CSV table of C-alpha atoms in Angstrom, one decimal:
chain,number,residue,atom,x,y,z
G,196,UNK,CA,-42.9,-10.9,36.1
G,197,UNK,CA,-43.9,-8.8,33.2
G,198,UNK,CA,-41.1,-7.5,30.9
G,199,UNK,CA,-42.0,-3.9,31.6
G,200,UNK,CA,-41.8,-4.5,35.4
G,201,UNK,CA,-38.5,-6.3,35.0
G,202,UNK,CA,-37.1,-3.4,33.0
G,203,UNK,CA,-38.3,-1.0,35.6
G,204,UNK,CA,-36.6,-2.9,38.4
G,205,UNK,CA,-33.3,-3.6,36.7
G,206,UNK,CA,-30.6,-1.1,35.8
G,207,UNK,CA,-30.0,-0.5,32.1
G,208,UNK,CA,-27.1,-2.6,30.9
G,209,UNK,CA,-24.6,-0.4,29.0
G,210,UNK,CA,-21.7,-2.3,27.5
G,211,UNK,CA,-18.4,-0.4,27.5
G,212,UNK,CA,-17.2,0.3,23.9
G,213,UNK,CA,-14.0,0.1,22.0
G,214,UNK,CA,-14.2,2.2,18.9
G,215,UNK,CA,-12.0,1.4,15.8
G,216,UNK,CA,-11.9,4.5,13.6
G,217,UNK,CA,-10.0,4.3,10.4
G,218,UNK,CA,-10.0,3.6,6.6
G,219,UNK,CA,-10.4,0.3,4.7
G,220,UNK,CA,-7.8,-1.5,6.9
G,221,UNK,CA,-10.2,-0.9,9.8
G,222,UNK,CA,-13.3,-1.5,7.8
G,223,UNK,CA,-12.0,-4.9,6.7
G,224,UNK,CA,-11.0,-5.8,10.3
G,225,UNK,CA,-14.2,-7.7,11.0
G,226,UNK,CA,-13.7,-10.1,8.1
G,227,UNK,CA,-12.6,-13.7,8.9
G,228,UNK,CA,-9.3,-13.7,10.9
G,229,UNK,CA,-9.4,-9.9,11.0
G,230,UNK,CA,-7.8,-7.9,13.8
G,231,UNK,CA,-11.1,-6.4,14.9
G,232,UNK,CA,-12.6,-9.8,15.1
G,233,UNK,CA,-9.7,-10.9,17.3
G,234,UNK,CA,-10.4,-8.0,19.7
G,235,UNK,CA,-14.1,-8.7,19.7
G,236,UNK,CA,-13.6,-12.4,20.6
G,237,UNK,CA,-11.4,-11.5,23.5
G,238,UNK,CA,-13.7,-8.8,24.9
G,239,UNK,CA,-17.0,-10.6,24.4
G,240,UNK,CA,-19.3,-9.8,27.4
G,241,UNK,CA,-16.9,-7.1,28.5
G,242,UNK,CA,-17.0,-4.6,25.7
G,243,UNK,CA,-18.6,-4.0,22.4
G,244,UNK,CA,-16.0,-3.5,19.7
G,245,UNK,CA,-17.4,-1.0,17.2
G,246,UNK,CA,-16.1,-0.9,13.7
G,247,UNK,CA,-16.1,2.6,12.3
G,248,UNK,CA,-13.7,2.0,9.4
G,249,UNK,CA,-14.6,3.8,6.2
G,250,UNK,CA,-12.8,2.6,3.1
G,251,UNK,CA,-10.9,5.1,1.1
G,252,UNK,CA,-11.1,7.9,3.7
G,253,UNK,CA,-8.3,10.2,4.7
G,254,UNK,CA,-7.8,12.4,7.8
G,255,UNK,CA,-9.3,15.4,6.0
G,256,UNK,CA,-12.6,13.7,5.8
G,257,UNK,CA,-12.3,11.7,9.0
G,258,UNK,CA,-11.9,14.9,11.2
G,259,UNK,CA,-15.2,16.1,9.8
G,260,UNK,CA,-17.2,13.0,10.6
G,261,UNK,CA,-15.7,12.1,14.0
G,262,UNK,CA,-18.1,14.4,15.9
G,263,UNK,CA,-20.9,12.6,14.2
G,264,UNK,CA,-19.7,9.3,15.4
G,265,UNK,CA,-18.6,10.1,18.9
G,266,UNK,CA,-20.1,12.9,21.1
G,267,UNK,CA,-21.2,13.4,24.7
G,268,UNK,CA,-24.8,12.8,23.6
G,269,UNK,CA,-23.9,9.4,22.1
G,270,UNK,CA,-22.3,8.0,25.2
G,271,UNK,CA,-18.7,9.0,25.0
G,272,UNK,CA,-18.5,8.3,28.7
G,273,UNK,CA,-18.7,4.6,28.2
G,274,UNK,CA,-15.9,4.4,25.6
G,275,UNK,CA,-12.9,2.6,27.1
G,276,UNK,CA,-10.6,2.8,24.0
G,277,UNK,CA,-10.4,4.4,20.6
G,278,UNK,CA,-8.0,3.6,17.8
G,279,UNK,CA,-7.3,6.2,15.1
G,280,UNK,CA,-5.8,4.4,12.1
G,281,UNK,CA,-5.2,6.6,9.1
G,282,UNK,CA,-2.4,7.4,6.7
G,283,UNK,CA,-2.5,4.8,4.0
G,284,UNK,CA,-4.7,7.1,1.8
G,285,UNK,CA,-3.3,10.4,3.0
G,286,UNK,CA,0.1,9.3,1.8
G,287,UNK,CA,-1.0,8.6,-1.7
G,288,UNK,CA,1.1,10.6,-4.2
G,289,UNK,CA,-0.5,13.9,-5.0
G,290,UNK,CA,0.3,13.9,-8.7
G,291,UNK,CA,-1.2,10.4,-9.2
G,292,UNK,CA,-3.9,10.4,-6.6
G,293,UNK,CA,-5.0,13.9,-5.7
G,294,UNK,CA,-8.4,13.0,-4.4
G,295,UNK,CA,-7.1,10.9,-1.4
G,296,UNK,CA,-3.7,12.7,-0.9
G,297,UNK,CA,-3.4,14.9,2.1
G,298,UNK,CA,-0.2,17.0,2.6
G,299,UNK,CA,2.1,15.7,5.4
G,300,UNK,CA,1.7,18.8,7.7
G,301,UNK,CA,-2.1,18.7,7.3
G,302,UNK,CA,-2.2,15.0,8.0
G,303,UNK,CA,-0.4,15.6,11.3
G,304,UNK,CA,-2.6,18.6,12.2
G,305,UNK,CA,-5.7,16.5,11.4
G,306,UNK,CA,-4.6,13.7,13.7
G,307,UNK,CA,-3.9,16.2,16.5
G,308,UNK,CA,-7.3,17.8,15.9
G,309,UNK,CA,-9.0,14.5,16.3
G,310,UNK,CA,-7.2,13.7,19.5
G,311,UNK,CA,-8.1,17.2,20.8
G,312,UNK,CA,-11.7,16.6,19.9
G,313,UNK,CA,-11.9,13.3,21.8
G,314,UNK,CA,-10.3,15.0,24.8
G,315,UNK,CA,-13.0,17.7,24.6
G,316,UNK,CA,-15.7,15.0,25.0
G,317,UNK,CA,-13.8,13.6,28.0
G,318,UNK,CA,-12.1,10.7,26.4
G,319,UNK,CA,-8.7,10.9,28.1
G,320,UNK,CA,-5.4,10.4,26.2
G,321,UNK,CA,-4.8,7.0,28.0
G,322,UNK,CA,-7.8,5.7,26.1
G,323,UNK,CA,-6.6,6.8,22.6
G,324,UNK,CA,-4.2,4.8,20.5
G,325,UNK,CA,-2.9,6.1,17.2
G,326,UNK,CA,-1.8,3.5,14.6
G,327,UNK,CA,0.5,4.4,11.8
G,328,UNK,CA,-0.1,3.1,8.2
G,329,UNK,CA,1.6,-0.2,7.5
G,330,UNK,CA,4.5,-0.3,5.1
G,331,UNK,CA,3.7,-0.5,1.3
G,332,UNK,CA,4.9,-3.4,-0.8
G,333,UNK,CA,5.3,-1.4,-4.0
G,334,UNK,CA,5.5,-4.2,-6.6
G,335,UNK,CA,2.4,-5.9,-5.4
G,336,UNK,CA,0.4,-2.6,-5.2
G,337,UNK,CA,1.7,-1.6,-8.6
G,338,UNK,CA,0.0,-4.8,-10.0
G,339,UNK,CA,-3.3,-3.7,-8.4
G,340,UNK,CA,-2.9,-0.2,-9.9
G,341,UNK,CA,-2.1,-1.5,-13.4
G,342,UNK,CA,-5.1,-3.8,-13.3
G,343,UNK,CA,-7.2,-0.7,-12.9
G,344,UNK,CA,-5.4,1.2,-15.7
G,345,UNK,CA,-3.5,3.3,-13.2
G,346,UNK,CA,0.2,3.9,-12.4
G,347,UNK,CA,1.7,3.1,-9.0
G,348,UNK,CA,0.2,5.8,-6.8
G,349,UNK,CA,2.0,5.3,-3.5
G,350,UNK,CA,5.5,4.6,-2.3
G,351,UNK,CA,6.8,3.1,0.9
G,352,UNK,CA,9.3,5.9,1.7
G,353,UNK,CA,6.5,8.4,1.6
G,354,UNK,CA,4.3,6.2,3.7
G,355,UNK,CA,7.1,6.1,6.2
G,356,UNK,CA,7.1,9.9,6.4
G,357,UNK,CA,3.4,9.8,7.4
G,358,UNK,CA,4.1,7.0,9.9
G,359,UNK,CA,6.8,9.2,11.5
G,360,UNK,CA,4.4,12.1,11.7
G,361,UNK,CA,1.8,9.9,13.4
G,362,UNK,CA,4.4,8.9,16.0
G,363,UNK,CA,5.3,12.5,16.6
G,364,UNK,CA,1.7,13.5,17.1
G,365,UNK,CA,1.2,10.8,19.6
G,366,UNK,CA,4.3,12.0,21.6
G,367,UNK,CA,3.0,15.6,21.4
G,368,UNK,CA,-0.5,14.7,22.5
G,369,UNK,CA,0.5,12.1,25.1
G,370,UNK,CA,-1.3,9.1,23.5
G,371,UNK,CA,-0.1,5.6,22.9
G,372,UNK,CA,1.0,4.8,19.4
G,373,UNK,CA,1.4,1.6,17.4
G,374,UNK,CA,4.1,2.2,14.8
G,375,UNK,CA,3.0,-0.5,12.4
G,376,UNK,CA,5.3,0.8,9.6
G,377,UNK,CA,8.4,0.3,11.7
G,378,UNK,CA,7.4,-2.9,13.5
G,379,UNK,CA,6.5,-4.8,10.3
G,380,UNK,CA,9.8,-4.0,8.7
G,381,UNK,CA,12.0,-4.8,11.7
G,382,UNK,CA,14.5,-7.4,10.6
G,383,UNK,CA,12.2,-9.1,8.2
G,384,UNK,CA,10.5,-9.2,4.8
G,385,UNK,CA,7.2,-7.6,5.4
G,386,UNK,CA,5.5,-8.6,2.2
G,387,UNK,CA,3.7,-11.6,3.8
G,388,UNK,CA,1.9,-9.2,6.1
G,389,UNK,CA,0.0,-7.7,3.1
G,390,UNK,CA,-2.6,-9.2,0.8
G,391,UNK,CA,-2.1,-6.8,-2.1
G,392,UNK,CA,0.8,-4.6,-1.1
G,393,UNK,CA,-1.5,-2.2,0.9
G,394,UNK,CA,-4.1,-4.1,2.9
G,395,UNK,CA,-3.4,-6.7,5.5
G,396,UNK,CA,-3.1,-10.4,4.9
G,397,UNK,CA,-4.2,-13.0,7.5
G,398,UNK,CA,-0.7,-12.9,8.9
G,399,UNK,CA,-0.7,-9.1,8.9
G,400,UNK,CA,-4.1,-9.1,10.8
G,401,UNK,CA,-2.7,-11.5,13.4
G,402,UNK,CA,0.4,-9.3,13.8
G,403,UNK,CA,-1.6,-6.1,14.3
G,404,UNK,CA,-4.0,-7.9,16.6
G,405,UNK,CA,-1.2,-9.2,18.8
G,406,UNK,CA,0.5,-5.8,18.9
G,407,UNK,CA,-2.7,-3.9,19.7
G,408,UNK,CA,-3.9,-6.4,22.3
G,409,UNK,CA,-0.6,-6.1,24.2
G,410,UNK,CA,-1.5,-2.4,24.6
G,411,UNK,CA,-5.1,-3.0,25.5
G,412,UNK,CA,-4.9,-6.1,27.6
G,413,UNK,CA,-3.9,-4.6,30.9
G,414,UNK,CA,-6.6,-1.9,30.9
G,415,UNK,CA,-9.4,-4.0,29.4
G,416,UNK,CA,-9.0,-7.6,30.5
G,417,UNK,CA,-9.7,-6.6,34.1
G,418,UNK,CA,-13.1,-5.3,33.2
G,419,UNK,CA,-15.8,-7.6,34.7
G,420,UNK,CA,-17.9,-9.9,32.6
G,421,UNK,CA,-21.4,-8.4,32.2
G,422,UNK,CA,-24.1,-10.6,33.8
G,423,UNK,CA,-23.3,-13.6,35.9
G,424,UNK,CA,-22.0,-16.9,34.6
G,425,UNK,CA,-25.0,-19.2,34.1
G,426,UNK,CA,-24.1,-21.6,36.9
G,427,UNK,CA,-24.1,-18.7,39.3
G,428,UNK,CA,-27.7,-17.7,38.5
G,429,UNK,CA,-30.1,-18.6,41.3
G,430,UNK,CA,-32.6,-20.7,39.3
G,431,UNK,CA,-35.1,-20.6,42.1
G,432,UNK,CA,-35.1,-16.8,42.1
G,433,UNK,CA,-33.4,-15.5,38.9
G,434,UNK,CA,-34.5,-11.9,39.6
G,435,UNK,CA,-32.1,-11.8,42.5
G,436,UNK,CA,-29.2,-12.6,40.1
G,437,UNK,CA,-30.2,-10.7,37.0
G,438,UNK,CA,-31.9,-7.5,38.1
């Protein structure tokens, strides 16, 4: 059978998509042992896990580009989950990092606006998960700043205010939320979860992956595998199995 004929006979295969939208912590999630890689491995042949992390971005910039990443015309209907993971840059101290800093109230409004936009393209709230920024290990991040000739430009208490705002927005909008800031500090020293005081270590990636998977597993693991297992293909008449 010619390829064109096979294509005409078969239905177009459209993989459902999980979209990870965030800053560098999302961008780096496809590195070795990253939390995005963990999700992709568990959802192979069920979903495409799409990395839309943009290093250094805050919610002010993110809300502008979200409609360019997800729209009705780009197949929003086959998105089964979206994570929105911002705050590590928004919470930078204004006087020391004015370019990335976003005021707390604006940060909350931006998150709410992004959720409302996703709803407007028919991505329901049960498919949206907000993730708070992780805690900041100040001494380790200060070393990173000093190495670049800068002063410590973030503090954990301020990051916590942004995390709390993220949790409030989720409650107001009816979405799920992963409060990473609180969970990582619960009865433990959280420094091992971070590679440089701000970004996730291998342990931090594993922690986030496990927490996120616990929220996604029920809704996504039941999705069928796309295309039959190879032993189930009728080798005498593969068209009957594959088209």
